[in-house]
Structure formats: C-alpha cells, structure tokens
C-alpha cells in the first residue's frame, strides 16, 4: 500500500512480551519473565524453520531498567544471539524488509496460502 506515494507496511505488535503487561499487570518476577521470554523465543525459533517469525519485546526504562529486570533482558539477548540466523531489528528495519520482500502479501490479495509467503530462517527480534 502506498501513502503519499511512499510504501506503507504494518508491523505487528503484541503485548505478550511487554514489560508493562508482565511486570506491572501480571506482577511477574524477574525469573518468571526470563522463563517466558526464553519459552516464547524457543517456540518461534522452531517455527522459523518453516515460515518467517517475529518476536516483539517491549521494554520501558522505568520498568525494565531496574537492575534485576535489566539483567533478564541482557541474558535473553545473549541467549537469542547464540542461535544461528536470529536477527535483531528495529520496527523501521522490519517494515523496510517487508516492503522489499517479494514474499510479503500486498494490497489487493484476497486470499493466499501461508506456504506461499514464507521465508526460511529464524525469528526476528524487534
């Protein structure tokens, strides 16, 4: 889709791994959040063998910036980076990737098979 003659891509955003939801809303401990991050990643990494996957991790300085929580994020980033083919991207980079990819569903498509629009590889962490 083009807006003002420039391509537009919508980057999905979930609240699953959002520190506000997990620490403030669910009262997660740092250890529980660490476990959820790794389990979420592991499933997406496995699924990434067959189709593109993205994991969105949201961190706010006033929440995730606390020492124990910051260590959880550092450990998770190292864990994810230890897996081959994992890429860390900002949302703008994900949007640019999607715009450039011929496998991205375009405006005007009414139906498609997920297998027609897949990319082998592991999840992107945004």
PDB file of C-alpha atoms in Angstrom:
ATOM      1  CA  UNK A   1       0.000   0.000   0.000  1.00  0.00           C
ATOM      2  CA  UNK A   2       1.247   3.482  -0.756  1.00  0.00           C
ATOM      3  CA  UNK A   3       0.534   6.576   1.296  1.00  0.00           C
ATOM      4  CA  UNK A   4       1.577   9.907  -0.209  1.00  0.00           C
ATOM      5  CA  UNK A   5       3.460   7.947  -2.872  1.00  0.00           C
ATOM      6  CA  UNK A   6       5.546   6.063  -0.289  1.00  0.00           C
ATOM      7  CA  UNK A   7       5.166   2.383   0.628  1.00  0.00           C
ATOM      8  CA  UNK A   8       3.448   1.571   3.920  1.00  0.00           C
ATOM      9  CA  UNK A   9       3.962  -1.609   5.911  1.00  0.00           C
ATOM     10  CA  UNK A  10       2.166  -2.542   9.111  1.00  0.00           C
ATOM     11  CA  UNK A  11       4.479  -4.173  11.646  1.00  0.00           C
ATOM     12  CA  UNK A  12       2.612  -6.429  14.079  1.00  0.00           C
ATOM     13  CA  UNK A  13       2.892  -5.573  17.746  1.00  0.00           C
ATOM     14  CA  UNK A  14       1.883  -7.846  20.590  1.00  0.00           C
ATOM     15  CA  UNK A  15       1.660  -7.327  24.311  1.00  0.00           C
ATOM     16  CA  UNK A  16       2.908 -10.824  25.164  1.00  0.00           C
ATOM     17  CA  UNK A  17       6.475  -9.822  25.983  1.00  0.00           C
ATOM     18  CA  UNK A  18       5.755  -6.247  27.052  1.00  0.00           C
ATOM     19  CA  UNK A  19       7.279  -5.322  30.411  1.00  0.00           C
ATOM     20  CA  UNK A  20       4.304  -3.141  31.369  1.00  0.00           C
ATOM     21  CA  UNK A  21       1.916  -6.064  30.972  1.00  0.00           C
ATOM     22  CA  UNK A  22       4.148  -8.671  32.574  1.00  0.00           C
ATOM     23  CA  UNK A  23       5.692  -6.753  35.465  1.00  0.00           C
ATOM     24  CA  UNK A  24       3.040  -4.169  36.204  1.00  0.00           C
ATOM     25  CA  UNK A  25      -0.117  -6.002  35.137  1.00  0.00           C
ATOM     26  CA  UNK A  26       0.652  -9.621  35.991  1.00  0.00           C
ATOM     27  CA  UNK A  27       3.158  -8.928  38.770  1.00  0.00           C
ATOM     28  CA  UNK A  28       5.741 -11.241  37.204  1.00  0.00           C
ATOM     29  CA  UNK A  29       9.005 -11.782  38.991  1.00  0.00           C
ATOM     30  CA  UNK A  30      12.191 -11.269  37.004  1.00  0.00           C
ATOM     31  CA  UNK A  31      12.661 -15.055  36.900  1.00  0.00           C
ATOM     32  CA  UNK A  32       9.142 -15.651  35.562  1.00  0.00           C
ATOM     33  CA  UNK A  33       9.660 -13.031  32.851  1.00  0.00           C
ATOM     34  CA  UNK A  34      13.009 -14.615  31.907  1.00  0.00           C
ATOM     35  CA  UNK A  35      11.342 -18.006  31.567  1.00  0.00           C
ATOM     36  CA  UNK A  36       8.550 -16.617  29.403  1.00  0.00           C
ATOM     37  CA  UNK A  37      10.997 -14.802  27.122  1.00  0.00           C
ATOM     38  CA  UNK A  38      13.011 -17.962  26.506  1.00  0.00           C
ATOM     39  CA  UNK A  39       9.974 -20.220  26.038  1.00  0.00           C
ATOM     40  CA  UNK A  40       8.372 -17.772  23.597  1.00  0.00           C
ATOM     41  CA  UNK A  41      11.625 -17.497  21.672  1.00  0.00           C
ATOM     42  CA  UNK A  42      12.182 -21.264  21.562  1.00  0.00           C
ATOM     43  CA  UNK A  43       8.773 -21.923  20.011  1.00  0.00           C
ATOM     44  CA  UNK A  44       9.177 -19.131  17.451  1.00  0.00           C
ATOM     45  CA  UNK A  45      12.687 -20.317  16.624  1.00  0.00           C
ATOM     46  CA  UNK A  46      11.370 -23.818  15.890  1.00  0.00           C
ATOM     47  CA  UNK A  47       8.538 -22.415  13.770  1.00  0.00           C
ATOM     48  CA  UNK A  48      11.064 -20.231  11.949  1.00  0.00           C
ATOM     49  CA  UNK A  49      12.340 -23.323  10.180  1.00  0.00           C
ATOM     50  CA  UNK A  50       9.164 -23.283   8.067  1.00  0.00           C
ATOM     51  CA  UNK A  51       7.954 -19.676   7.942  1.00  0.00           C
ATOM     52  CA  UNK A  52       9.064 -16.249   8.993  1.00  0.00           C
ATOM     53  CA  UNK A  53       8.517 -15.366  12.603  1.00  0.00           C
ATOM     54  CA  UNK A  54       8.920 -12.219  14.639  1.00  0.00           C
ATOM     55  CA  UNK A  55       9.117 -11.762  18.389  1.00  0.00           C
ATOM     56  CA  UNK A  56       8.382  -8.334  19.751  1.00  0.00           C
ATOM     57  CA  UNK A  57       9.923  -7.473  23.134  1.00  0.00           C
ATOM     58  CA  UNK A  58       8.920  -4.117  24.591  1.00  0.00           C
ATOM     59  CA  UNK A  59      10.966  -2.581  27.394  1.00  0.00           C
ATOM     60  CA  UNK A  60      10.449   0.741  29.134  1.00  0.00           C
ATOM     61  CA  UNK A  61      13.257   2.366  31.098  1.00  0.00           C
ATOM     62  CA  UNK A  62      11.182   2.899  34.239  1.00  0.00           C
ATOM     63  CA  UNK A  63      10.148  -0.776  34.320  1.00  0.00           C
ATOM     64  CA  UNK A  64      12.759  -2.940  32.596  1.00  0.00           C
ATOM     65  CA  UNK A  65      15.501  -0.521  33.627  1.00  0.00           C
ATOM     66  CA  UNK A  66      15.525  -1.836  37.169  1.00  0.00           C
ATOM     67  CA  UNK A  67      18.714  -3.848  37.795  1.00  0.00           C
ATOM     68  CA  UNK A  68      17.230  -7.365  38.080  1.00  0.00           C
ATOM     69  CA  UNK A  69      14.958  -6.821  35.102  1.00  0.00           C
ATOM     70  CA  UNK A  70      17.755  -5.310  33.045  1.00  0.00           C
ATOM     71  CA  UNK A  71      19.832  -8.429  33.700  1.00  0.00           C
ATOM     72  CA  UNK A  72      16.936 -10.576  32.435  1.00  0.00           C
ATOM     73  CA  UNK A  73      16.926  -8.655  29.141  1.00  0.00           C
ATOM     74  CA  UNK A  74      20.722  -8.841  28.819  1.00  0.00           C
ATOM     75  CA  UNK A  75      20.658 -12.598  29.426  1.00  0.00           C
ATOM     76  CA  UNK A  76      17.799 -13.074  26.974  1.00  0.00           C
ATOM     77  CA  UNK A  77      19.554 -11.082  24.238  1.00  0.00           C
ATOM     78  CA  UNK A  78      22.694 -13.182  24.669  1.00  0.00           C
ATOM     79  CA  UNK A  79      20.578 -16.353  24.602  1.00  0.00           C
ATOM     80  CA  UNK A  80      18.778 -15.332  21.404  1.00  0.00           C
ATOM     81  CA  UNK A  81      22.010 -14.186  19.743  1.00  0.00           C
ATOM     82  CA  UNK A  82      23.559 -17.590  20.424  1.00  0.00           C
ATOM     83  CA  UNK A  83      21.122 -19.153  17.929  1.00  0.00           C
ATOM     84  CA  UNK A  84      22.095 -19.145  14.232  1.00  0.00           C
ATOM     85  CA  UNK A  85      20.201 -16.864  11.828  1.00  0.00           C
ATOM     86  CA  UNK A  86      18.483 -14.738  14.502  1.00  0.00           C
ATOM     87  CA  UNK A  87      18.278 -11.077  13.552  1.00  0.00           C
ATOM     88  CA  UNK A  88      17.572  -8.107  15.785  1.00  0.00           C
ATOM     89  CA  UNK A  89      15.781  -5.270  14.009  1.00  0.00           C
ATOM     90  CA  UNK A  90      14.008  -2.051  14.814  1.00  0.00           C
ATOM     91  CA  UNK A  91      10.463  -1.719  13.545  1.00  0.00           C
ATOM     92  CA  UNK A  92      11.559   0.528  10.681  1.00  0.00           C
ATOM     93  CA  UNK A  93      14.012  -2.168   9.565  1.00  0.00           C
ATOM     94  CA  UNK A  94      11.283  -4.819   9.692  1.00  0.00           C
ATOM     95  CA  UNK A  95       8.980  -2.577   7.650  1.00  0.00           C
ATOM     96  CA  UNK A  96      11.707  -1.956   5.067  1.00  0.00           C
ATOM     97  CA  UNK A  97      12.427  -5.679   4.879  1.00  0.00           C
ATOM     98  CA  UNK A  98       8.730  -6.440   4.322  1.00  0.00           C
ATOM     99  CA  UNK A  99       8.431  -3.749   1.653  1.00  0.00           C
ATOM    100  CA  UNK A 100      11.465  -5.100  -0.199  1.00  0.00           C
ATOM    101  CA  UNK A 101      10.430  -8.770   0.043  1.00  0.00           C
ATOM    102  CA  UNK A 102       8.515 -10.296  -2.859  1.00  0.00           C
ATOM    103  CA  UNK A 103       7.042 -12.757  -0.340  1.00  0.00           C
ATOM    104  CA  UNK A 104       5.131 -10.098   1.559  1.00  0.00           C
ATOM    105  CA  UNK A 105       1.390 -10.076   0.954  1.00  0.00           C
ATOM    106  CA  UNK A 106       0.446  -6.965  -0.987  1.00  0.00           C
ATOM    107  CA  UNK A 107      -2.657  -4.823  -1.169  1.00  0.00           C
ATOM    108  CA  UNK A 108      -5.294  -6.401  -3.362  1.00  0.00           C
ATOM    109  CA  UNK A 109      -4.627 -10.021  -2.372  1.00  0.00           C
ATOM    110  CA  UNK A 110      -7.898 -11.609  -1.309  1.00  0.00           C
ATOM    111  CA  UNK A 111      -6.584 -14.980  -0.254  1.00  0.00           C
ATOM    112  CA  UNK A 112      -3.263 -16.704  -0.074  1.00  0.00           C
ATOM    113  CA  UNK A 113      -1.619 -19.737   1.405  1.00  0.00           C
ATOM    114  CA  UNK A 114       0.812 -19.163   4.235  1.00  0.00           C
ATOM    115  CA  UNK A 115       3.188 -21.549   2.491  1.00  0.00           C
ATOM    116  CA  UNK A 116       3.258 -19.187  -0.500  1.00  0.00           C
ATOM    117  CA  UNK A 117       4.507 -16.328   1.644  1.00  0.00           C
ATOM    118  CA  UNK A 118       7.113 -17.847   3.862  1.00  0.00           C
ATOM    119  CA  UNK A 119      10.763 -17.375   4.479  1.00  0.00           C
ATOM    120  CA  UNK A 120      13.034 -19.950   5.976  1.00  0.00           C
ATOM    121  CA  UNK A 121      15.047 -18.780   8.899  1.00  0.00           C
ATOM    122  CA  UNK A 122      14.635 -17.889  12.488  1.00  0.00           C
ATOM    123  CA  UNK A 123      12.614 -15.241  14.253  1.00  0.00           C
ATOM    124  CA  UNK A 124      13.354 -11.565  14.078  1.00  0.00           C
ATOM    125  CA  UNK A 125      13.549  -9.840  17.436  1.00  0.00           C
ATOM    126  CA  UNK A 126      12.254  -6.283  17.408  1.00  0.00           C
TER     127      UNK A 126
END
